[in-house]
Short mmCIF file of C-alpha atoms and ligand atoms in Angstrom, two decimals:
data_model
loop_
_atom_site.label_atom_id
_atom_site.label_comp_id
_atom_site.label_asym_id
_atom_site.label_seq_id
_atom_site.Cartn_x
_atom_site.Cartn_y
_atom_site.Cartn_z
CA MET A 23 40.99 -0.61 6.70
CA LYS A 24 38.47 -0.25 9.86
CA ALA A 25 34.75 -1.04 9.88
CA ASP A 26 31.94 0.57 12.59
CA PHE A 27 30.71 -2.85 12.40
CA ILE A 28 31.15 -6.81 10.53
CA LEU A 29 28.29 -8.17 10.26
CA TYR A 30 28.73 -12.37 9.20
CA ALA A 31 25.48 -14.64 8.10
CA ASN A 32 25.06 -18.39 7.87
CA GLN A 33 23.39 -17.20 4.38
CA LEU A 34 23.96 -13.32 2.74
CA LEU A 35 21.09 -13.03 0.58
CA THR A 36 22.68 -9.59 -1.52
CA CYS A 37 19.66 -9.42 -3.81
CA SER A 38 22.00 -7.67 -5.89
CA PRO A 39 22.20 -6.35 -8.59
CA GLY A 40 19.58 -4.01 -7.62
CA GLY A 41 18.42 -0.21 -9.46
CA SER A 42 16.08 -1.88 -11.38
CA ILE A 43 12.77 -4.45 -12.26
CA ARG A 44 13.10 -7.65 -12.02
CA ARG A 45 11.09 -10.36 -14.34
CA GLY A 46 10.80 -13.77 -15.02
CA GLN A 47 13.69 -16.37 -14.30
CA ALA A 48 15.40 -12.89 -12.77
CA MET A 49 13.28 -12.83 -10.05
CA SER A 50 14.74 -15.97 -8.64
CA ASP A 51 17.89 -14.66 -8.04
CA VAL A 52 18.73 -13.50 -4.43
CA GLY A 53 22.21 -13.02 -4.84
CA LEU A 54 23.08 -16.51 -2.20
CA ILE A 55 26.20 -15.93 -0.73
CA GLU A 56 27.31 -18.91 1.98
CA GLY A 57 29.02 -18.31 4.70
CA GLY A 58 28.88 -14.31 3.79
CA ALA A 59 29.82 -11.03 5.58
CA VAL A 60 28.69 -7.37 5.17
CA ALA A 61 31.08 -4.40 6.35
CA VAL A 62 29.32 -1.19 7.08
CA ALA A 63 30.56 2.68 8.18
CA ASP A 64 29.01 6.01 8.04
CA GLY A 65 25.12 4.09 8.12
CA LYS A 66 26.51 2.26 4.76
CA VAL A 67 27.64 -0.58 3.14
CA VAL A 68 31.52 -0.81 2.15
CA ALA A 69 32.11 -4.19 1.52
CA VAL A 70 29.52 -7.31 0.24
CA GLY A 71 31.14 -10.88 0.16
CA THR A 72 32.81 -14.17 1.65
CA ALA A 73 33.98 -13.97 5.82
CA SER A 74 37.37 -14.24 3.98
CA GLU A 75 37.08 -11.98 1.55
CA ILE A 76 35.99 -9.17 4.04
CA ASP A 77 38.42 -10.46 6.78
CA LEU A 78 40.93 -9.75 4.55
CA GLN A 79 39.77 -6.41 3.72
CA TYR A 80 38.08 -4.67 6.97
CA SER A 81 38.53 -5.16 10.48
CA SER A 82 36.69 -3.78 13.46
CA GLU A 83 35.79 -4.01 17.07
CA ILE A 84 32.06 -4.74 16.61
CA LYS A 85 31.08 -8.67 14.69
CA LEU A 86 27.99 -9.68 15.17
CA SER A 87 26.53 -13.33 13.44
CA TYR A 88 23.34 -14.42 12.26
CA GLY A 89 21.44 -17.37 10.62
CA VAL A 90 20.36 -14.56 7.30
CA ILE A 91 20.64 -11.83 6.38
CA MET A 92 19.28 -9.88 3.66
CA PRO A 93 18.04 -6.31 2.82
CA SER A 94 14.88 -5.42 4.83
CA LEU A 95 11.91 -5.18 3.61
CA VAL A 96 10.42 -2.57 1.40
CA ASP A 97 6.26 -2.70 2.06
CA ALA A 98 3.98 -0.86 -1.57
CA HIS A 99 0.69 -0.81 -0.63
CA THR A 100 -0.36 0.55 3.35
CA HIS A 101 -2.98 2.15 4.30
CA PRO A 102 -1.45 3.15 8.33
CA VAL A 103 -3.42 6.41 9.29
CA PHE A 104 -6.62 5.53 10.33
CA ALA A 105 -8.78 5.28 13.49
CA GLY A 106 -11.17 3.26 14.46
CA SER A 107 -11.87 -0.82 13.72
CA ARG A 108 -13.67 -2.65 11.65
CA VAL A 109 -13.46 -5.68 14.54
CA ASP A 110 -17.96 -5.53 13.41
CA GLU A 111 -17.06 -6.54 9.55
CA TYR A 112 -14.70 -8.93 10.35
CA ILE A 113 -17.57 -10.52 12.18
CA MET A 114 -20.24 -9.68 8.91
CA LYS A 115 -17.87 -11.35 6.94
CA ALA A 116 -17.53 -14.60 9.32
CA ASN A 117 -20.93 -14.98 8.66
CA GLY A 118 -21.07 -14.48 4.95
CA ALA A 119 -21.36 -10.98 4.16
CA THR A 120 -18.88 -9.91 1.26
CA TYR A 121 -16.44 -6.64 1.69
CA MET A 122 -18.71 -4.88 -1.52
CA GLU A 123 -22.13 -5.20 0.33
CA ILE A 124 -20.53 -3.59 4.25
CA LEU A 125 -19.53 -0.98 1.68
CA GLU A 126 -22.57 -0.46 0.24
CA ASN A 127 -23.81 -0.27 3.12
CA GLY A 128 -22.25 2.54 4.66
CA GLY A 129 -19.23 0.38 6.24
CA GLY A 130 -16.18 -0.60 4.70
CA ILE A 131 -14.11 2.41 4.23
CA LEU A 132 -17.12 4.97 4.80
CA SER A 133 -17.15 3.79 8.40
CA THR A 134 -13.16 4.18 8.80
CA VAL A 135 -13.49 7.59 7.28
CA ARG A 136 -15.63 8.58 10.38
CA ALA A 137 -13.55 7.43 12.69
CA THR A 138 -11.03 8.67 11.75
CA ARG A 139 -12.29 12.38 11.14
CA ARG A 140 -13.40 12.59 14.55
CA THR A 141 -10.01 11.56 15.95
CA GLY A 142 -7.46 13.83 17.10
CA THR A 143 -4.29 14.43 14.93
CA ASP A 144 -1.66 13.36 18.42
CA GLU A 145 -3.98 10.26 18.53
CA LEU A 146 -4.18 9.76 15.21
CA LEU A 147 -0.02 9.59 15.28
CA GLU A 148 0.57 7.97 17.91
CA LEU A 149 -2.11 4.70 16.52
CA ALA A 150 -0.08 5.27 13.24
CA LEU A 151 3.58 4.83 14.89
CA SER A 152 2.52 1.61 16.85
CA ARG A 153 1.63 0.18 13.36
CA LEU A 154 4.66 1.67 12.53
CA ASP A 155 6.96 0.05 14.94
CA ARG A 156 5.49 -3.65 14.04
CA MET A 157 6.04 -3.31 10.39
CA LEU A 158 9.95 -2.66 11.08
CA SER A 159 10.03 -5.92 13.97
CA HIS A 160 8.51 -8.07 10.78
CA GLY A 161 11.69 -6.72 8.41
CA THR A 162 10.32 -3.81 7.04
CA SER A 163 12.20 -0.33 6.75
CA LEU A 164 10.46 1.09 3.69
CA ILE A 165 6.27 2.11 3.28
CA GLU A 166 5.01 3.52 0.50
CA ALA A 167 1.65 4.56 3.04
CA LYS A 168 -1.79 6.01 1.94
CA SER A 169 -4.28 8.90 2.22
CA GLY A 170 -8.04 8.10 1.92
CA TYR A 171 -9.18 7.94 4.93
CA GLY A 172 -10.02 11.45 4.92
CA LEU A 173 -11.79 12.44 1.61
CA SER A 174 -12.15 15.87 2.49
CA VAL A 175 -9.60 19.07 1.45
CA ASP A 176 -8.84 19.80 5.56
CA GLU A 177 -8.79 16.04 6.42
CA GLU A 178 -6.71 14.21 3.47
CA LEU A 179 -4.11 17.18 4.16
CA ARG A 180 -4.28 16.66 7.93
CA HIS A 181 -3.69 13.13 6.51
CA LEU A 182 -0.21 14.06 5.11
CA ARG A 183 0.90 16.49 6.78
CA LEU A 184 0.39 13.24 9.23
CA LEU A 185 2.69 11.02 6.84
CA LYS A 186 4.98 13.83 6.90
CA ARG A 187 5.55 14.13 10.56
CA LEU A 188 5.96 10.31 11.02
CA LYS A 189 9.26 10.22 8.39
CA GLU A 190 10.47 12.98 10.88
CA LEU A 191 9.77 11.28 14.31
CA HIS A 192 10.08 7.16 12.77
CA PRO A 193 13.39 5.34 11.16
CA MET A 194 10.60 4.13 8.82
CA GLU A 195 11.57 5.45 5.59
CA ILE A 196 8.05 6.46 3.94
CA ILE A 197 7.01 7.39 0.38
CA SER A 198 3.85 9.22 0.40
CA THR A 199 0.33 9.02 -1.98
CA PHE A 200 -2.26 10.74 -2.06
CA LEU A 201 -5.69 8.26 -2.05
CA GLY A 202 -7.90 11.51 -1.79
CA ALA A 203 -9.99 8.71 -5.07
CA HIS A 204 -11.04 5.98 -2.48
CA ALA A 205 -14.19 6.26 -2.10
CA VAL A 206 -17.07 8.86 -2.71
CA PRO A 207 -17.50 10.53 0.48
CA GLU A 208 -21.30 10.52 1.76
CA GLU A 209 -21.55 14.15 1.65
CA TYR A 210 -21.04 14.09 -1.89
CA LYS A 211 -23.52 11.57 -1.89
CA GLY A 212 -25.10 11.66 -5.93
CA LYS A 213 -22.52 14.49 -6.92
CA ARG A 214 -18.93 11.98 -7.66
CA GLU A 215 -18.42 14.09 -10.55
CA ASP A 216 -18.38 16.86 -8.15
CA TYR A 217 -16.27 15.04 -5.78
CA VAL A 218 -14.05 13.80 -8.42
CA SER A 219 -13.26 17.58 -9.43
CA LEU A 220 -12.75 18.53 -6.17
CA VAL A 221 -9.74 15.86 -6.28
CA CYS A 222 -8.44 17.39 -9.51
CA ASP A 223 -8.91 20.85 -8.96
CA GLU A 224 -8.82 21.31 -4.48
CA MET A 225 -6.87 18.85 -3.77
CA LEU A 226 -3.90 17.88 -5.58
CA PRO A 227 -3.26 21.43 -6.11
CA ARG A 228 -2.80 22.10 -2.83
CA ILE A 229 -1.16 19.02 -1.94
CA ALA A 230 1.72 19.44 -4.67
CA SER A 231 2.01 23.26 -3.28
CA GLU A 232 3.11 21.76 -0.26
CA ASN A 233 5.08 18.60 -1.53
CA LEU A 234 3.16 16.00 0.26
CA ALA A 235 2.91 13.36 -2.29
CA ASP A 236 5.14 10.89 -3.83
CA PHE A 237 2.31 9.91 -6.01
CA VAL A 238 -1.52 9.79 -6.57
CA ASP A 239 -3.67 6.42 -6.06
CA VAL A 240 -7.43 5.73 -7.49
CA PHE A 241 -9.52 3.14 -6.23
CA CYS A 242 -10.49 2.06 -10.02
CA GLU A 243 -13.44 -0.11 -9.16
CA GLU A 244 -17.23 -0.93 -9.67
CA GLY A 245 -18.76 1.43 -6.13
CA ALA A 246 -15.53 3.13 -6.55
CA PHE A 247 -14.34 5.25 -9.00
CA SER A 248 -14.73 4.23 -13.35
CA LEU A 249 -12.15 4.18 -15.47
CA ASP A 250 -12.54 7.55 -16.96
CA GLU A 251 -12.53 9.10 -13.96
CA THR A 252 -9.32 7.21 -13.27
CA ALA A 253 -8.33 8.37 -16.31
CA ARG A 254 -9.11 12.02 -15.62
CA ILE A 255 -7.83 11.89 -11.46
CA ILE A 256 -4.42 10.37 -13.73
CA GLU A 257 -3.65 13.36 -15.66
CA ALA A 258 -4.70 15.80 -12.80
CA ALA A 259 -2.19 14.03 -10.74
CA LYS A 260 0.75 14.26 -13.53
CA LYS A 261 0.13 18.30 -14.33
CA PHE A 262 1.74 18.91 -11.03
CA GLY A 263 4.59 16.12 -11.67
CA LEU A 264 2.34 12.73 -9.14
CA PRO A 265 2.87 9.59 -10.53
CA SER A 266 0.63 7.20 -10.14
CA ARG A 267 -0.01 3.86 -8.41
CA ILE A 268 -3.58 2.09 -8.73
CA HIS A 269 -5.94 -0.05 -7.05
CA ALA A 270 -7.36 -2.32 -9.99
CA GLU A 271 -8.74 -5.40 -10.97
CA GLN A 272 -9.64 -6.22 -6.62
CA PHE A 273 -13.10 -7.89 -7.77
CA ASN A 274 -14.04 -6.70 -11.11
CA SER A 275 -11.77 -6.58 -14.45
CA LEU A 276 -12.63 -3.44 -15.57
CA GLY A 277 -9.14 -2.84 -17.22
CA GLY A 278 -7.59 -0.28 -14.74
CA ALA A 279 -4.72 -1.83 -14.76
CA LEU A 280 -3.46 -2.23 -17.87
CA MET A 281 -5.66 1.81 -19.11
CA SER A 282 -3.44 3.10 -15.42
CA ALA A 283 0.17 1.81 -16.62
CA LYS A 284 -0.38 2.48 -20.35
CA MET A 285 -0.79 6.18 -18.75
CA GLY A 286 2.73 5.51 -16.62
CA ALA A 287 1.95 4.49 -13.50
CA PHE A 288 4.41 2.85 -11.42
CA SER A 289 2.05 0.44 -9.90
CA CYS A 290 -1.24 -1.31 -10.10
CA ASP A 291 -1.93 -3.53 -7.49
CA HIS A 292 -4.03 -6.37 -6.46
CA LEU A 293 -5.33 -7.88 -10.03
CA LEU A 294 -7.71 -10.78 -8.41
CA MET A 295 -9.66 -10.33 -11.80
CA LEU A 296 -6.05 -9.14 -13.85
CA SER A 297 -6.85 -10.61 -17.86
CA LEU A 298 -4.45 -13.35 -19.41
CA SER A 299 -4.72 -10.65 -22.38
CA ASP A 300 -4.02 -7.86 -20.02
CA ILE A 301 -1.08 -9.74 -18.33
CA GLU A 302 0.29 -10.50 -21.67
CA GLU A 303 0.22 -6.39 -22.39
CA LEU A 304 1.77 -5.56 -19.41
CA ALA A 305 4.89 -8.13 -19.99
CA ARG A 306 5.86 -5.10 -22.72
CA LEU A 307 5.49 -2.19 -19.53
CA ASP A 308 7.79 -1.18 -17.14
CA THR A 309 4.78 -0.66 -14.29
CA VAL A 310 5.19 -3.67 -11.44
CA CYS A 311 2.23 -5.61 -11.16
CA ILE A 312 1.72 -5.40 -7.28
CA PHE A 313 -0.17 -8.41 -5.63
CA LEU A 314 -1.72 -8.06 -2.25
CA PRO A 315 -2.09 -11.43 -0.75
CA GLY A 316 -2.65 -10.94 2.76
CA SER A 317 -6.17 -9.13 1.24
CA GLU A 318 -7.80 -11.73 -0.33
CA PHE A 319 -6.81 -14.30 2.38
CA PHE A 320 -8.35 -11.25 5.18
CA LEU A 321 -11.46 -11.15 3.01
CA ASN A 322 -11.82 -15.14 2.64
CA ILE A 323 -12.13 -14.47 -1.68
CA ARG A 324 -10.08 -17.98 -1.82
CA ASP A 325 -8.51 -17.10 -4.63
CA TYR A 326 -4.87 -15.15 -4.72
CA GLY A 327 -5.10 -14.12 -8.78
CA PRO A 328 -2.84 -14.73 -11.37
CA ALA A 329 0.65 -13.62 -9.89
CA ARG A 330 2.09 -16.91 -11.25
CA SER A 331 0.90 -16.94 -14.87
CA ALA A 332 1.98 -13.21 -14.81
CA ILE A 333 5.90 -14.14 -14.07
CA ASP A 334 6.23 -16.61 -16.28
CA LYS A 335 5.06 -14.09 -19.21
CA GLY A 336 7.46 -11.63 -17.68
CA VAL A 337 5.84 -9.23 -16.04
CA PRO A 338 7.34 -7.72 -13.04
CA VAL A 339 5.69 -8.73 -9.78
CA ALA A 340 5.97 -7.27 -6.27
CA ILE A 341 3.92 -8.87 -3.28
CA ALA A 342 2.99 -6.10 -0.32
CA THR A 343 0.74 -6.54 2.85
CA ASP A 344 -1.98 -3.77 2.05
CA PHE A 345 -2.87 -2.96 5.45
CA ASN A 346 -5.60 -1.23 6.48
CA ALA A 347 -8.78 -1.63 8.88
CA GLY A 348 -10.89 -3.71 6.56
CA SER A 349 -9.49 -5.78 4.04
CA CYS A 350 -5.91 -6.39 5.96
CA LEU A 351 -5.10 -5.67 9.13
CA SER A 352 -1.61 -7.29 9.23
CA GLU A 353 1.50 -5.25 8.84
CA SER A 354 3.54 -8.33 8.59
CA LEU A 355 4.70 -8.64 5.12
CA PRO A 356 6.13 -11.98 6.09
CA VAL A 357 2.78 -13.14 6.53
CA ALA A 358 2.02 -12.09 2.86
CA MET A 359 5.02 -13.91 1.13
CA SER A 360 4.17 -16.76 3.41
CA ILE A 361 0.96 -17.30 1.28
CA ALA A 362 2.22 -16.18 -2.07
CA VAL A 363 4.72 -19.28 -1.54
CA LEU A 364 2.17 -21.33 0.22
CA GLN A 365 -0.92 -20.41 -2.28
CA MET A 366 0.39 -18.98 -4.81
CA GLN A 367 2.88 -21.38 -5.82
CA PHE A 368 5.93 -18.14 -5.98
CA LEU A 369 9.39 -20.05 -5.57
CA PRO A 370 10.59 -18.74 -1.70
CA GLU A 371 13.00 -17.10 -4.06
CA GLU A 372 10.72 -14.64 -6.24
CA ALA A 373 8.96 -13.44 -2.88
CA ILE A 374 12.05 -11.89 -1.58
CA ILE A 375 12.34 -10.67 -4.94
CA SER A 376 8.61 -9.20 -5.51
CA ALA A 377 9.42 -7.84 -1.43
CA THR A 378 12.64 -6.01 -2.14
CA VAL A 379 13.69 -5.46 -5.54
CA ASN A 380 10.88 -5.18 -7.81
CA ALA A 381 8.84 -3.32 -4.61
CA ALA A 382 11.50 -0.43 -4.38
CA ALA A 383 11.30 -0.14 -8.10
CA SER A 384 7.77 0.30 -8.02
CA LEU A 385 8.32 2.92 -5.92
CA GLY A 386 11.09 4.19 -7.52
CA ARG A 387 13.70 3.71 -5.04
CA ALA A 388 15.41 0.63 -6.71
CA ASP A 389 18.72 2.82 -6.78
CA VAL A 390 18.93 3.03 -3.17
CA ALA A 391 16.58 0.35 -2.15
CA GLY A 392 15.92 -3.48 -1.84
CA SER A 393 19.86 -4.85 -2.77
CA ILE A 394 22.79 -5.16 -0.15
CA GLU A 395 25.11 -3.31 -2.45
CA LYS A 396 28.60 -1.50 -1.72
CA GLY A 397 27.96 2.12 -0.94
CA ARG A 398 24.40 1.31 -0.10
CA SER A 399 22.49 2.36 2.73
CA ALA A 400 22.80 -0.16 5.41
CA ASP A 401 20.06 -1.78 5.50
CA PHE A 402 19.24 -5.13 6.70
CA LEU A 403 17.37 -7.96 7.59
CA CYS A 404 18.69 -10.17 10.26
CA ILE A 405 16.63 -13.70 10.25
CA ASP A 406 16.44 -16.71 13.65
CA CYS A 407 17.29 -19.44 10.89
CA ASP A 408 19.95 -20.62 9.20
CA ASP A 409 18.65 -21.60 5.92
CA TYR A 410 16.78 -18.47 4.23
CA ARG A 411 14.55 -21.30 2.87
CA GLN A 412 13.25 -21.97 6.48
CA TRP A 413 11.85 -18.25 6.97
CA LEU A 414 8.52 -17.92 5.44
CA TYR A 415 8.32 -21.52 5.76
CA HIS A 416 7.74 -20.78 9.18
CA PHE A 417 4.09 -19.37 8.42
CA GLY A 418 2.97 -16.18 10.71
CA VAL A 419 5.37 -16.37 13.70
CA ASN A 420 8.07 -13.34 13.57
CA MET A 421 11.33 -14.75 12.31
CA THR A 422 13.05 -12.01 12.83
CA ALA A 423 16.05 -11.05 14.70
CA ALA A 424 17.28 -7.56 14.37
CA VAL A 425 16.44 -4.71 11.85
CA PHE A 426 19.23 -2.14 10.54
CA LYS A 427 18.18 0.94 9.04
CA LYS A 428 21.43 3.60 8.22
CA GLY A 429 23.59 1.24 9.92
CA THR A 430 21.80 1.62 13.09
CA VAL A 431 19.87 -1.31 14.99
CA VAL A 432 16.24 -0.57 14.74
CA TYR A 433 14.85 -3.63 16.44
CA GLU A 434 15.85 -6.63 17.87
CA ALA A 435 14.32 -9.08 18.79
CA SER A 436 13.54 -9.31 23.07
CA LYS A 437 14.06 -12.56 24.35
CA VAL A 438 11.88 -15.17 26.12
CA ARG A 439 12.89 -15.74 29.98
CA ARG A 440 13.04 -19.70 30.38
CA PHE A 441 12.67 -21.42 33.51
CA ILE A 442 15.58 -22.94 34.54
CA ALA A 443 14.97 -26.16 35.36
CA SER A 444 16.10 -27.39 38.56
CA ASP A 445 17.01 -30.90 40.21
CA ASN A 446 14.58 -31.49 42.87
O1 NIG B 2 -6.81 -1.34 -0.99
N1 NIG B 2 -9.67 -1.36 -2.14
C1 NIG B 2 -9.81 -0.69 -1.69
N2 NIG B 2 -9.20 0.47 -0.88
C2 NIG B 2 -8.52 -0.75 0.56
C3 NIG B 2 -9.25 -1.10 1.81
C4 NIG B 2 -9.78 0.07 2.24
C5 NIG B 2 -10.28 -0.44 3.04
O2 NIG B 2 -11.20 -1.33 3.16
O3 NIG B 2 -10.54 1.01 4.32
C6 NIG B 2 -7.55 -1.95 -0.05
O4 NIG B 2 -8.22 -2.94 -0.17
FE1 FE B 3 -5.47 -0.73 -0.58
#
């Protein structure tokens, strides 16, 4: 039979079976096929197997070879819609200030809110597009993207509409999350209850009626939103059919992760301060626990949380970037995965399942993304090394050779032009 093209790999990581969350031992099975191949027709995978198996079934004029081929990555927690820079905070942190001190003094999230509100939609769109380009170049082709730097009805709607526009303009697949409860905006200082009402009674109905979000998020933390406020927003969103994913246990152990999980959250994220007793309960639920090691690294926290225990106890775990201006200015999911291996005792295989199958499951997309299987969209990350263990080991360096989305090359590494050695 004819295929549009066939890709060959020294190592093909199928990450199959996809379809549902992986726990414990199952997180180390990346579906390795040595000398593998994948045939593609009409943007879809038509066959996966060893090169000799595929060559028996399919032929094509276009045949390409790579070192490692795996499913393109899924980044399940990003904040790509913002303007301005927080380079001053980066210097303040170098001088010893903490993230929450900066937030309490009107910096942090609120400074990005001020800069973003001042920025026109075209400029904001260009900024976001170049971030998506960088994500793609590091191997990510499906992201979750949050609003949360608007914090007024009009601004939150503007940012969510912008995400909708990005979906039309960019090959990146985007799942949108409404994060109106990211911080209490300056104009609601001292009137936090009114702001929570604005989120529940005005923002959510407008967003739902325009179909602008797939999820709702709340920053559940001391100095941000309390457990009660978080529960109120989760409940309000449920009435509009929006499931939740929650920022929880980032700096304090409030119990927001377990509470939101019991309320049906698809994910709880950050989790640096997650307690062992909560881990045991979370192991009995299907909520994906997303660790964001780039954020701990960026904030110089020097502790990456109990991810190892969570995996060992059977909690479904994922890794994401948390890309944003203040707590992780890096679009590279492989960097976060390398930190997980180097600092958090993830096996490379567990880091890979955390950024493919489990990340997709946290977005309710495990049936379509995160693994290479017959009938699925041809979304591949091709890596410039012959053994997948060499990939994350090569820390902080982009090893992506190419990214395919729906059977089309959407990123290809550019080549360095070396001088030709001459004899004279
Ligand atoms: O996930 N923790 C809250 N929100 C973001 C940071 C946003 C910012 O600092 O601008 C986070 O780390
Ligand atoms: Fe975040």
